[in-house]
C-alpha atoms as a printed R data frame, in Angstrom:
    type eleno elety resid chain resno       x       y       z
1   ATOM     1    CA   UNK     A     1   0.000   0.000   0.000
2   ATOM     2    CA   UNK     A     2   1.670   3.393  -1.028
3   ATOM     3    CA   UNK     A     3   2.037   6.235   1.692
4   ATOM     4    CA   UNK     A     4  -0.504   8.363   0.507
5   ATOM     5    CA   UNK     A     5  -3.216   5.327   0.926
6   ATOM     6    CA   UNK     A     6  -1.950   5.151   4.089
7   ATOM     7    CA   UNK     A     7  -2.566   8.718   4.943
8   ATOM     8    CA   UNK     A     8  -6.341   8.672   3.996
9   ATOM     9    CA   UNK     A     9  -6.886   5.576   5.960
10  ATOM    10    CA   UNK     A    10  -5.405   7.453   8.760
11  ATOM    11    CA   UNK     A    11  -7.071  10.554   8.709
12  ATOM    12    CA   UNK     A    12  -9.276  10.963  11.750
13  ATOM    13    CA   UNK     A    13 -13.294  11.263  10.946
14  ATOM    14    CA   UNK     A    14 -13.586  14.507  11.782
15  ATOM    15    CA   UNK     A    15 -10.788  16.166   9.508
16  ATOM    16    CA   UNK     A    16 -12.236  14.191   6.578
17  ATOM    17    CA   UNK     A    17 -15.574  15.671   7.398
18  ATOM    18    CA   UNK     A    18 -14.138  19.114   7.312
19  ATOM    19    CA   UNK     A    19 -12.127  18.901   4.233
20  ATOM    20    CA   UNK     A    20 -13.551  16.076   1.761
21  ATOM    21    CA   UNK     A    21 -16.980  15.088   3.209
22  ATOM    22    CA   UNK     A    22 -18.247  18.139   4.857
23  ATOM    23    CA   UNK     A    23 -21.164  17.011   7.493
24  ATOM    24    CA   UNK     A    24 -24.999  16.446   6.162
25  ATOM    25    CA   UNK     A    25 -23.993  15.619   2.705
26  ATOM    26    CA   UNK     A    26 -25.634  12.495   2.120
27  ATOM    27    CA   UNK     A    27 -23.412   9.148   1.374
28  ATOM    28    CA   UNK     A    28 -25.171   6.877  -1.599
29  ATOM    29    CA   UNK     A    29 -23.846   3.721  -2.878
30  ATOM    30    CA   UNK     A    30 -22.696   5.698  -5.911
31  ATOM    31    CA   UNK     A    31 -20.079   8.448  -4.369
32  ATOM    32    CA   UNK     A    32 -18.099   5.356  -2.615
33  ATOM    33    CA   UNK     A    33 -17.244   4.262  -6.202
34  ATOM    34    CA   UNK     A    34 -13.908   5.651  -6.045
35  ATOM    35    CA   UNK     A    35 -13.426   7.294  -9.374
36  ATOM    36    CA   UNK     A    36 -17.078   9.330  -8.785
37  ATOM    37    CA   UNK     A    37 -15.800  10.358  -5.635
38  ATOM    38    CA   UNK     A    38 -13.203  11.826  -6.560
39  ATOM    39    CA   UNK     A    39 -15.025  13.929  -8.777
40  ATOM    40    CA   UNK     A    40 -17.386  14.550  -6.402
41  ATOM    41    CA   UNK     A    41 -14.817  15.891  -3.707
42  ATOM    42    CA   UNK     A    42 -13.273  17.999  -6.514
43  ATOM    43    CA   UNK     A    43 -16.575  19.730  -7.011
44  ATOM    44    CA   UNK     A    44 -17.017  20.098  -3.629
45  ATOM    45    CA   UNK     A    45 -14.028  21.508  -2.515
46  ATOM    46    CA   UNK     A    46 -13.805  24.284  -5.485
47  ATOM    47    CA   UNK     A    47 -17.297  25.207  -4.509
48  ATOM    48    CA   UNK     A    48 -15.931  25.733  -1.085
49  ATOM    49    CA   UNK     A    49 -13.721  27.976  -2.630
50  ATOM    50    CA   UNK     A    50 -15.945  30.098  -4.596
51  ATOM    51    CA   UNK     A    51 -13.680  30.050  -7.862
52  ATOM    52    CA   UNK     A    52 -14.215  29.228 -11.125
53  ATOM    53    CA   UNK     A    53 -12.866  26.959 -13.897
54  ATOM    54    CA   UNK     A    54 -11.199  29.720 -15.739
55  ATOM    55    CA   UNK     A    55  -9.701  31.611 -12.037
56  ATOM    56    CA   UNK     A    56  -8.306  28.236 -11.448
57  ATOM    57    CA   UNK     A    57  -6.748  27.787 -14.860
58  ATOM    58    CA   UNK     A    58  -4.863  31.614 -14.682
59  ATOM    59    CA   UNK     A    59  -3.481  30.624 -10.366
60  ATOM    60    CA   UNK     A    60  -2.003  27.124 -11.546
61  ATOM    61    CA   UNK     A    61  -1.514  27.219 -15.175
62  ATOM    62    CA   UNK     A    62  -3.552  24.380 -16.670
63  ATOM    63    CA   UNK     A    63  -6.226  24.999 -19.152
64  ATOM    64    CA   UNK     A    64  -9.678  25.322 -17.634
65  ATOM    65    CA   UNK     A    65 -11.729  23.020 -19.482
66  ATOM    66    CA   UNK     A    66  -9.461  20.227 -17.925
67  ATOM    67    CA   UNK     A    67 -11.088  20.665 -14.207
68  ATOM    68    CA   UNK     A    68 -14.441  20.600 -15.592
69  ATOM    69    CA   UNK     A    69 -13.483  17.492 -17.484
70  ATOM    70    CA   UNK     A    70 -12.209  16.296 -13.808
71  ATOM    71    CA   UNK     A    71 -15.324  17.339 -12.102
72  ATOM    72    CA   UNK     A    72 -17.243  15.509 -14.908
73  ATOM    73    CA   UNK     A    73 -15.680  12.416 -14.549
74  ATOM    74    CA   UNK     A    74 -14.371  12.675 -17.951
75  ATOM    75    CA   UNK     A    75 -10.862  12.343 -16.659
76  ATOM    76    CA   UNK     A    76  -8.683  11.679 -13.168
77  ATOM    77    CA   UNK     A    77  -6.088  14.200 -14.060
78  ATOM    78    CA   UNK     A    78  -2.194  13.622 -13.640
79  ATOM    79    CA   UNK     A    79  -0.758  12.974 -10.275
80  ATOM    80    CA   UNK     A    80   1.113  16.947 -10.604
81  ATOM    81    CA   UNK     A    81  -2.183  18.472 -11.215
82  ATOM    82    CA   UNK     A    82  -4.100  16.835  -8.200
83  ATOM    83    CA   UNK     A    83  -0.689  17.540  -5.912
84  ATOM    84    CA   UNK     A    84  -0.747  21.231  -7.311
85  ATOM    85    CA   UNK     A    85  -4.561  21.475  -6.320
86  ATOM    86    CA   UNK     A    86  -3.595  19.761  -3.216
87  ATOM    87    CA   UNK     A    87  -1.929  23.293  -2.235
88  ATOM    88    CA   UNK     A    88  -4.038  25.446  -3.943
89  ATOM    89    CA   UNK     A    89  -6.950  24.097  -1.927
90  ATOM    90    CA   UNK     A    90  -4.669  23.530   1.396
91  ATOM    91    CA   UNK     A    91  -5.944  19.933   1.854
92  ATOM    92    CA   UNK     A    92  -3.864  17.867   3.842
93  ATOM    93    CA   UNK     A    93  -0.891  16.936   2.073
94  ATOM    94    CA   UNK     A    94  -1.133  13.206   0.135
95  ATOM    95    CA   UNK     A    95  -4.885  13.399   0.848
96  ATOM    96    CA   UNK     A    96  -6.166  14.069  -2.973
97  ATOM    97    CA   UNK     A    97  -3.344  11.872  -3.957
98  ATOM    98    CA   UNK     A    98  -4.642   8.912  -2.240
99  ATOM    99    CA   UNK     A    99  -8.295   9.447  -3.804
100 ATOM   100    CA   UNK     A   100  -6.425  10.598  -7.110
101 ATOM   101    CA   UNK     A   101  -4.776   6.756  -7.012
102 ATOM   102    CA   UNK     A   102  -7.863   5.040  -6.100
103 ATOM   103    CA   UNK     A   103  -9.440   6.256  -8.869
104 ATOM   104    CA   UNK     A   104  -7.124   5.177 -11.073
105 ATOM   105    CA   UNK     A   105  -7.186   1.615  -9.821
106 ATOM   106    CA   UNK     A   106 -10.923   1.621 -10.573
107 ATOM   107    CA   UNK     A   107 -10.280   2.917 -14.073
108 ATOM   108    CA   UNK     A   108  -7.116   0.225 -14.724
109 ATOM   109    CA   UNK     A   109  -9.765  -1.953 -13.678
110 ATOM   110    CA   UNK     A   110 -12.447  -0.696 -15.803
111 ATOM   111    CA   UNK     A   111  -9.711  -1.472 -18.943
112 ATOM   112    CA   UNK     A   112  -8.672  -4.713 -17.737
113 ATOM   113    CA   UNK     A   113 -12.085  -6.084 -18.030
114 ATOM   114    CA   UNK     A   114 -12.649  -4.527 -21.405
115 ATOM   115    CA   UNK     A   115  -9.974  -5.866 -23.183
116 ATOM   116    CA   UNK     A   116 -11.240  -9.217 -21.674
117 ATOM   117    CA   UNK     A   117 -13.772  -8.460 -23.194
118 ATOM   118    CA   UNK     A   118 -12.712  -7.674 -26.972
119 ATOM   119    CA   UNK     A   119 -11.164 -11.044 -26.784
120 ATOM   120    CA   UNK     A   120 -14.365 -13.128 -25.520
121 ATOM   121    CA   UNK     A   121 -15.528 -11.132 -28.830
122 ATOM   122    CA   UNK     A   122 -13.389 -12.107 -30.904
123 ATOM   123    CA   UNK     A   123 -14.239 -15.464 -29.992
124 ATOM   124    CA   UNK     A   124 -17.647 -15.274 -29.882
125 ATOM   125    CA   UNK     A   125 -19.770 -18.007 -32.293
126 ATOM   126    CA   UNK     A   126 -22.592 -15.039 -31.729
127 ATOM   127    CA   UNK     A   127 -23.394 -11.747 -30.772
128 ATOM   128    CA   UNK     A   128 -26.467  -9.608 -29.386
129 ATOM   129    CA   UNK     A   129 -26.290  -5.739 -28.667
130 ATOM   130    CA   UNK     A   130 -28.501  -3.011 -27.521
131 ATOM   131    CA   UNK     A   131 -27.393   0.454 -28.090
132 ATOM   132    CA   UNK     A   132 -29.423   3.451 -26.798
133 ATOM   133    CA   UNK     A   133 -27.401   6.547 -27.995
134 ATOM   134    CA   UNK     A   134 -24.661   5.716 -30.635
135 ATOM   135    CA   UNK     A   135 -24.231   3.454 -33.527
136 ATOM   136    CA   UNK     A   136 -22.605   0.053 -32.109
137 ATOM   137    CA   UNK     A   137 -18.814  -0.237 -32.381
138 ATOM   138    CA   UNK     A   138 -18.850  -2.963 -35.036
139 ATOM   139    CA   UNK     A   139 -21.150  -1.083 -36.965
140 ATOM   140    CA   UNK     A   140 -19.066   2.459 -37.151
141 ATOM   141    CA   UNK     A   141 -17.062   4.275 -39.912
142 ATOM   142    CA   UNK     A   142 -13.964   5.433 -39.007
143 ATOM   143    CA   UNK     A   143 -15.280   8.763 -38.945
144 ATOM   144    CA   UNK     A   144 -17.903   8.366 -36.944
145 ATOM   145    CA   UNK     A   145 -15.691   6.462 -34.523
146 ATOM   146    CA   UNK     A   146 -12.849   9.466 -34.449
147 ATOM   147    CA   UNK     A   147 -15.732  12.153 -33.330
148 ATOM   148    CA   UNK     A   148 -16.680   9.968 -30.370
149 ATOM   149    CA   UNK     A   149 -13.059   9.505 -29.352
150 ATOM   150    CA   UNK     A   150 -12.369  13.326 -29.431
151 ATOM   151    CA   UNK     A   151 -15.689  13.785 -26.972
152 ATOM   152    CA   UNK     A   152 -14.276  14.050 -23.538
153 ATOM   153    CA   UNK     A   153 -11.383  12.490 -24.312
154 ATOM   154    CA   UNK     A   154  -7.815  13.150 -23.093
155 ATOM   155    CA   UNK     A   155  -5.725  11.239 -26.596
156 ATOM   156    CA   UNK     A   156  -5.661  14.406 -28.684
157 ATOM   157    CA   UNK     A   157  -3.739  14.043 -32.145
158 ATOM   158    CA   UNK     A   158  -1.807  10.847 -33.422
159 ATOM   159    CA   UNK     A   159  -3.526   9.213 -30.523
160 ATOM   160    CA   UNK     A   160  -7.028   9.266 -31.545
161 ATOM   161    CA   UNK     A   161  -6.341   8.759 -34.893
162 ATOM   162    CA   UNK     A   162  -4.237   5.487 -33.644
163 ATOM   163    CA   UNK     A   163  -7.493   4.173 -31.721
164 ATOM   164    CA   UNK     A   164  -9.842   5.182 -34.427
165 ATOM   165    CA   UNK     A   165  -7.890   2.875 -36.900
166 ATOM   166    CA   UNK     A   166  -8.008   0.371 -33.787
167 ATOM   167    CA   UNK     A   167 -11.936   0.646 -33.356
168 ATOM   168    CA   UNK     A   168 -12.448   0.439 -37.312
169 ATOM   169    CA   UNK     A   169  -9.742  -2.591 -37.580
170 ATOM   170    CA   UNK     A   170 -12.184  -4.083 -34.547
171 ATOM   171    CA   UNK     A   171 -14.852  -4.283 -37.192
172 ATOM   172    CA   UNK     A   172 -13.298  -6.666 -39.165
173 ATOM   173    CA   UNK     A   173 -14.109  -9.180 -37.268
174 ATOM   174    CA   UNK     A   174 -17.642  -9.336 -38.782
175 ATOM   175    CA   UNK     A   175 -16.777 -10.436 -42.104
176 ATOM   176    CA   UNK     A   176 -15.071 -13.312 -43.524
177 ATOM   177    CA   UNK     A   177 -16.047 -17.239 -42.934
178 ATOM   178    CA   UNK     A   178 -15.531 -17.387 -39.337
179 ATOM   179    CA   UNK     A   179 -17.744 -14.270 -38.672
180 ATOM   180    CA   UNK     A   180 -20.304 -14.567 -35.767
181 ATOM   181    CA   UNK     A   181 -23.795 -13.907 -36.407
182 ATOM   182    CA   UNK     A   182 -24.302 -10.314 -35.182
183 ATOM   183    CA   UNK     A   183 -27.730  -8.739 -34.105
184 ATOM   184    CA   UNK     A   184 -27.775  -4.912 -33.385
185 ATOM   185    CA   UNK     A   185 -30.960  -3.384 -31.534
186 ATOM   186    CA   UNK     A   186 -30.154   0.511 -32.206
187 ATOM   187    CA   UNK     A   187 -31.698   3.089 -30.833
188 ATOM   188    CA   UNK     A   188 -33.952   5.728 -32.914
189 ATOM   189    CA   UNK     A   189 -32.163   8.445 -30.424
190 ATOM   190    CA   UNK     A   190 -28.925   6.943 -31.749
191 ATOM   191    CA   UNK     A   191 -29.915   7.625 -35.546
192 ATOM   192    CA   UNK     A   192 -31.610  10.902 -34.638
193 ATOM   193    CA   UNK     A   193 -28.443  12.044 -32.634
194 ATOM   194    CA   UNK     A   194 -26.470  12.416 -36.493
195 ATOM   195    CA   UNK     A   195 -23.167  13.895 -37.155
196 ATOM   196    CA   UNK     A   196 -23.140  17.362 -38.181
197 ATOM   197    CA   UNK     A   197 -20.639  16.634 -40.966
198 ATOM   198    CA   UNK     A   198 -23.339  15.653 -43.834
199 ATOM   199    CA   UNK     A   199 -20.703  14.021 -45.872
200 ATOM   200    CA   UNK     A   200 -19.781  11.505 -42.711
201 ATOM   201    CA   UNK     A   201 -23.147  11.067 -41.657
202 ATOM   202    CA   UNK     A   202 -23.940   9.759 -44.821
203 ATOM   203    CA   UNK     A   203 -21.092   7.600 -44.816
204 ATOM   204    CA   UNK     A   204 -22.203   6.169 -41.472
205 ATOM   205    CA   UNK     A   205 -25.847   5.885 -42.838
206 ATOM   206    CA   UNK     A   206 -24.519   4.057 -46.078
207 ATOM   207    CA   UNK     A   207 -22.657   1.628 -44.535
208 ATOM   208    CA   UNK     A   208 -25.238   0.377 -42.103
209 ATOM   209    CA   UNK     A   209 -27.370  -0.368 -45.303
210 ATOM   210    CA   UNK     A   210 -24.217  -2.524 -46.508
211 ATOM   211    CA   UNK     A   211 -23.582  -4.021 -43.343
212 ATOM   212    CA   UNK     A   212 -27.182  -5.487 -43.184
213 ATOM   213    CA   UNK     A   213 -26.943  -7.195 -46.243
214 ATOM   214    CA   UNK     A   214 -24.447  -9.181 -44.865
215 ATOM   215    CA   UNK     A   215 -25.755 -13.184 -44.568
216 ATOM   216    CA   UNK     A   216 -24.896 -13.111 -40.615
217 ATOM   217    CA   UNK     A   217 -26.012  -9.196 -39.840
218 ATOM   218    CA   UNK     A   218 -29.263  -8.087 -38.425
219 ATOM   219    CA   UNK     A   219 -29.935  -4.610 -37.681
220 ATOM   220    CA   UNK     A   220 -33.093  -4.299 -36.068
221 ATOM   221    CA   UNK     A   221 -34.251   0.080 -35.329
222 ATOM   222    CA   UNK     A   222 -36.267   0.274 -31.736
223 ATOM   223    CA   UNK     A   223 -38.399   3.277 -31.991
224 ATOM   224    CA   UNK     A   224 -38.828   5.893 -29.541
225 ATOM   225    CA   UNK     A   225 -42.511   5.118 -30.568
226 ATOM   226    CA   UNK     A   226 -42.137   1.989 -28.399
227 ATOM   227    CA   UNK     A   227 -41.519   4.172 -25.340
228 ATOM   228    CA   UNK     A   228 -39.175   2.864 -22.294
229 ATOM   229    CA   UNK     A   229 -38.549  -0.261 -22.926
230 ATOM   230    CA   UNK     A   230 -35.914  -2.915 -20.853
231 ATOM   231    CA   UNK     A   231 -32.107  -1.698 -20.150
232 ATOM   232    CA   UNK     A   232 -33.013   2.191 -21.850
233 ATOM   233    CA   UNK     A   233 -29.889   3.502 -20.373
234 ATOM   234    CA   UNK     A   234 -27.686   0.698 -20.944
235 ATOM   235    CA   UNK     A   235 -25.352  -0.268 -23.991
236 ATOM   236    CA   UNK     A   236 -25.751  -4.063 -23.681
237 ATOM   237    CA   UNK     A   237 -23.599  -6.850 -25.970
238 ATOM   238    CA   UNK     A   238 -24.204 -10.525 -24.841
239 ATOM   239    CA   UNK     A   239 -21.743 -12.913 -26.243
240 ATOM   240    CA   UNK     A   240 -22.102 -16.445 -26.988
241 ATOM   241    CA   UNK     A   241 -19.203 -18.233 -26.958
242 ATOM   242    CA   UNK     A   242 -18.220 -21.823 -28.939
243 ATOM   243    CA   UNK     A   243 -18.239 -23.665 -25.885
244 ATOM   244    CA   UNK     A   244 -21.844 -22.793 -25.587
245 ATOM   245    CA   UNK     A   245 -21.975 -20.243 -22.415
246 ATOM   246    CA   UNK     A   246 -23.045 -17.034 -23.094
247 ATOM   247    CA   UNK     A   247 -20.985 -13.554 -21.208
248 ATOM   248    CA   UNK     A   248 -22.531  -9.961 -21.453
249 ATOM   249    CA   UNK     A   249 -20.764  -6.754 -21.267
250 ATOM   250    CA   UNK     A   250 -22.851  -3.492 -20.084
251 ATOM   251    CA   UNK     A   251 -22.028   0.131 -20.012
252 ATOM   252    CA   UNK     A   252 -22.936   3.392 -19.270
253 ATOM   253    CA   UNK     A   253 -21.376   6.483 -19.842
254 ATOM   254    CA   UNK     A   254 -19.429   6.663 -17.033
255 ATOM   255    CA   UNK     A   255 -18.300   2.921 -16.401
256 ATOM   256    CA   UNK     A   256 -18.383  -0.893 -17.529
257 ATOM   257    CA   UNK     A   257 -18.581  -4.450 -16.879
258 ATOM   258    CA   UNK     A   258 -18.242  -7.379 -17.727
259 ATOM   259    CA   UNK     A   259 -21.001 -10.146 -16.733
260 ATOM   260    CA   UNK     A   260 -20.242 -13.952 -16.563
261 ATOM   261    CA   UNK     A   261 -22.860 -15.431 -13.443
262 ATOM   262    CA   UNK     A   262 -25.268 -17.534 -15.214
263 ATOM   263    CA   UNK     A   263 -27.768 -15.116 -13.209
264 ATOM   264    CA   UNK     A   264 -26.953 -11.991 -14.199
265 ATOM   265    CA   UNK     A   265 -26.523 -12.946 -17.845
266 ATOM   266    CA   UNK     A   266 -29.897 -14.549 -17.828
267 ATOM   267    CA   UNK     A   267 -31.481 -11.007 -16.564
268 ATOM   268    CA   UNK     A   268 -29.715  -9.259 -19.310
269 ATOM   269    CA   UNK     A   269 -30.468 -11.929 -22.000
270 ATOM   270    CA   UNK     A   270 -34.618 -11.845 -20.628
271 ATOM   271    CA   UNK     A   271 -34.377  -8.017 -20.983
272 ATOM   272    CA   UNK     A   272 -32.813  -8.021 -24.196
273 ATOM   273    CA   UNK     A   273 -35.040 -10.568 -26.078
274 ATOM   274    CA   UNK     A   274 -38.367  -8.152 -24.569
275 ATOM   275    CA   UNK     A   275 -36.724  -5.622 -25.756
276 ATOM   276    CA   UNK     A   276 -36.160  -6.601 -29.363
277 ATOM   277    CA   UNK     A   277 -40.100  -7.308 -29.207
278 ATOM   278    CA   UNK     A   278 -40.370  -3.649 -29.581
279 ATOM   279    CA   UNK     A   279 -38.260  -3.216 -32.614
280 ATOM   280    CA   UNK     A   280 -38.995  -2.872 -36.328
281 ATOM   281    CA   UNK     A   281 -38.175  -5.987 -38.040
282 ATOM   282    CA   UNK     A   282 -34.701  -5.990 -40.113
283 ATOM   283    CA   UNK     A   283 -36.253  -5.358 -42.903
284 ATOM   284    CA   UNK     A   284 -38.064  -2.292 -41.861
285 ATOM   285    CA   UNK     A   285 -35.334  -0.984 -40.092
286 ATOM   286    CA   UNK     A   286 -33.825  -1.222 -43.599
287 ATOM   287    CA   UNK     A   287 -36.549   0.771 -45.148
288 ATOM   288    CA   UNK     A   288 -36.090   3.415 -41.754
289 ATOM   289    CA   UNK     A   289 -32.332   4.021 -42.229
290 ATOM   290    CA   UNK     A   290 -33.034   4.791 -46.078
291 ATOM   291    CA   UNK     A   291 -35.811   7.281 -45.582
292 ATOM   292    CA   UNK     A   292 -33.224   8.874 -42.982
293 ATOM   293    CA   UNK     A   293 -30.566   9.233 -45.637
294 ATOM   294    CA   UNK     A   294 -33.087  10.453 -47.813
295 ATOM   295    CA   UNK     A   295 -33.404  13.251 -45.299
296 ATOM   296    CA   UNK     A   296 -29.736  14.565 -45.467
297 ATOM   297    CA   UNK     A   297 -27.814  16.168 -48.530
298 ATOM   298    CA   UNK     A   298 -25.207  13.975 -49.176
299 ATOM   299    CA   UNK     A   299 -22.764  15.870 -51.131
300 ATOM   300    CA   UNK     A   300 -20.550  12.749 -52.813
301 ATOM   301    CA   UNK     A   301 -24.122  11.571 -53.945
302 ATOM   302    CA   UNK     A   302 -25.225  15.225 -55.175
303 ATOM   303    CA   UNK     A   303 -21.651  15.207 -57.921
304 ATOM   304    CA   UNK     A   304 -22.568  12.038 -59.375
């Protein structure tokens, strides 16, 4: 255990209630994850202070949308800008630290089960998703990938260009002999919610259409005419693998996980298959995703 986890185990109650948890704020099951706390204390203790984003960004020389990304959750910061708001908030010394590094152990955690995950997929004989606000990962263009990894993100650059190719590489998977059978239950919001580039929201549109022609793809639309329907905040994949068991991953925009009790995947797999109940059938979500590129100039198909 480093020092600095030390320290905050040692702190006595009444100095944390002082500085981090100040008394009558109420404690729910979802500030003790450790990554939301952090943020949480961050928010709290700049409130304290009575600054803003931009005062804070001119006393320690960071740029200001990086706090609010750090009081969003977005991001846990680097270790030298939690110990340099450490002083500027006159915390006890190590104290932010220690939250700073359990937060990070959640989020090493977080990425240790998702690349678990991407190779159950890889291996999986079949695959089931749900997704409520964007167009599944399997089922995105590189460009539409690259805008969602430049929301909120810290890679800037070669970086997200580097993970783009990654996510659109990922894709691959889908086609050739040995491609699972793939079902994607997508979201009206998430067709709604376009890109404002027409050119790459047509693109996106487009290749959906080619995608479902595919012998082993089903795209199925849920409409928001359906209203709420099972897991409506929750980007759902269930994975059935060769040997016959079947593993789910779920996420939200804040955190994921990866599901292997027989229970829990049974839950998901009950929701899911109500769910789909709701949705237009493949073909008519076929007939849905033309009439929406119908909608949209589409300047390469305006020049020929």
């Amino acid at each position: 255990m480093s020092e600095s986890l030390r320290l905050l185990q040692n702190v006595s109650p009444d100095l944390l209630g002082e500085v981090v948890m100040p008394p009558r704020r109420a404690v729910t099951g979802r500030s003790q994850e450790p990554r939301q706390r952090f943020a949480e204390e961050l928010r709290l203790l700049r409130a304290k202070k009575g600054v803003s984003f931009r005062e804070m960004g001119d006393a320690l020389g960071w740029d200001a949308s990086l706090f609010g990304k750090m009081e969003g959750g977005q991001t846990i910061g680097s270790p030298e800008v939690v110990e340099a708001l450490e002083v500027y908030y006159e915390t006890p010394p190590g104290l932010l630290i220690a939250m700073w590094e359990m937060a990070l152990g959640s989020s090493q955690q977080f990425r240790e089960q998702y690349r678990r995950y991407m190779t159950l997929e890889a291996e999986a004989a079949g695959i089931q998703q749900y997704s409520p606000s964007v167009i599944p990962g399997l089922l995105q263009t590189r460009a539409y990938a690259r805008r969602l990894l430049m929301l909120g993100s810290l890679a800037q650059g070669d970086q997200v260009e580097q993970q783009a190719d990654a996510r659109a590489t990922r894709s691959e998977l889908l086609s050739g002999d040995l491609a699972p059978h793939f079902r994607a239950v997508i979201d009206e919001a998430a067709l709604r919610r376009r890109l404002l580039n027409d050119e790459e929201w047509c693109e996106q549109l487009t290749h959906l259409l080619a995608m479902a022609e595919q012998d082993n793809i089903a795209i199925q639309v849920l409409p928001l005419a359906a209203g709420p329907c099972e897991l409506i905040n929750t980007d759902t994949a269930l994975l059935r693998l060769p040997e016959g068991r079947t593993v789910a991953w779920v996420e939200t925009g804040f955190d994921g996980q990866l599901v292997t009790d027989n229970a829990g995947v049974e839950r998901l797999q009950f929701s899911y298959d109500r769910l789909r109940d709701h949705a237009l059938s493949p073909r008519e979500s076929v007939e849905f995703i033309q009439r929406l590129l119908e909608e949209i100039p589409c300047p390469s198909a305006e020049s020929n």
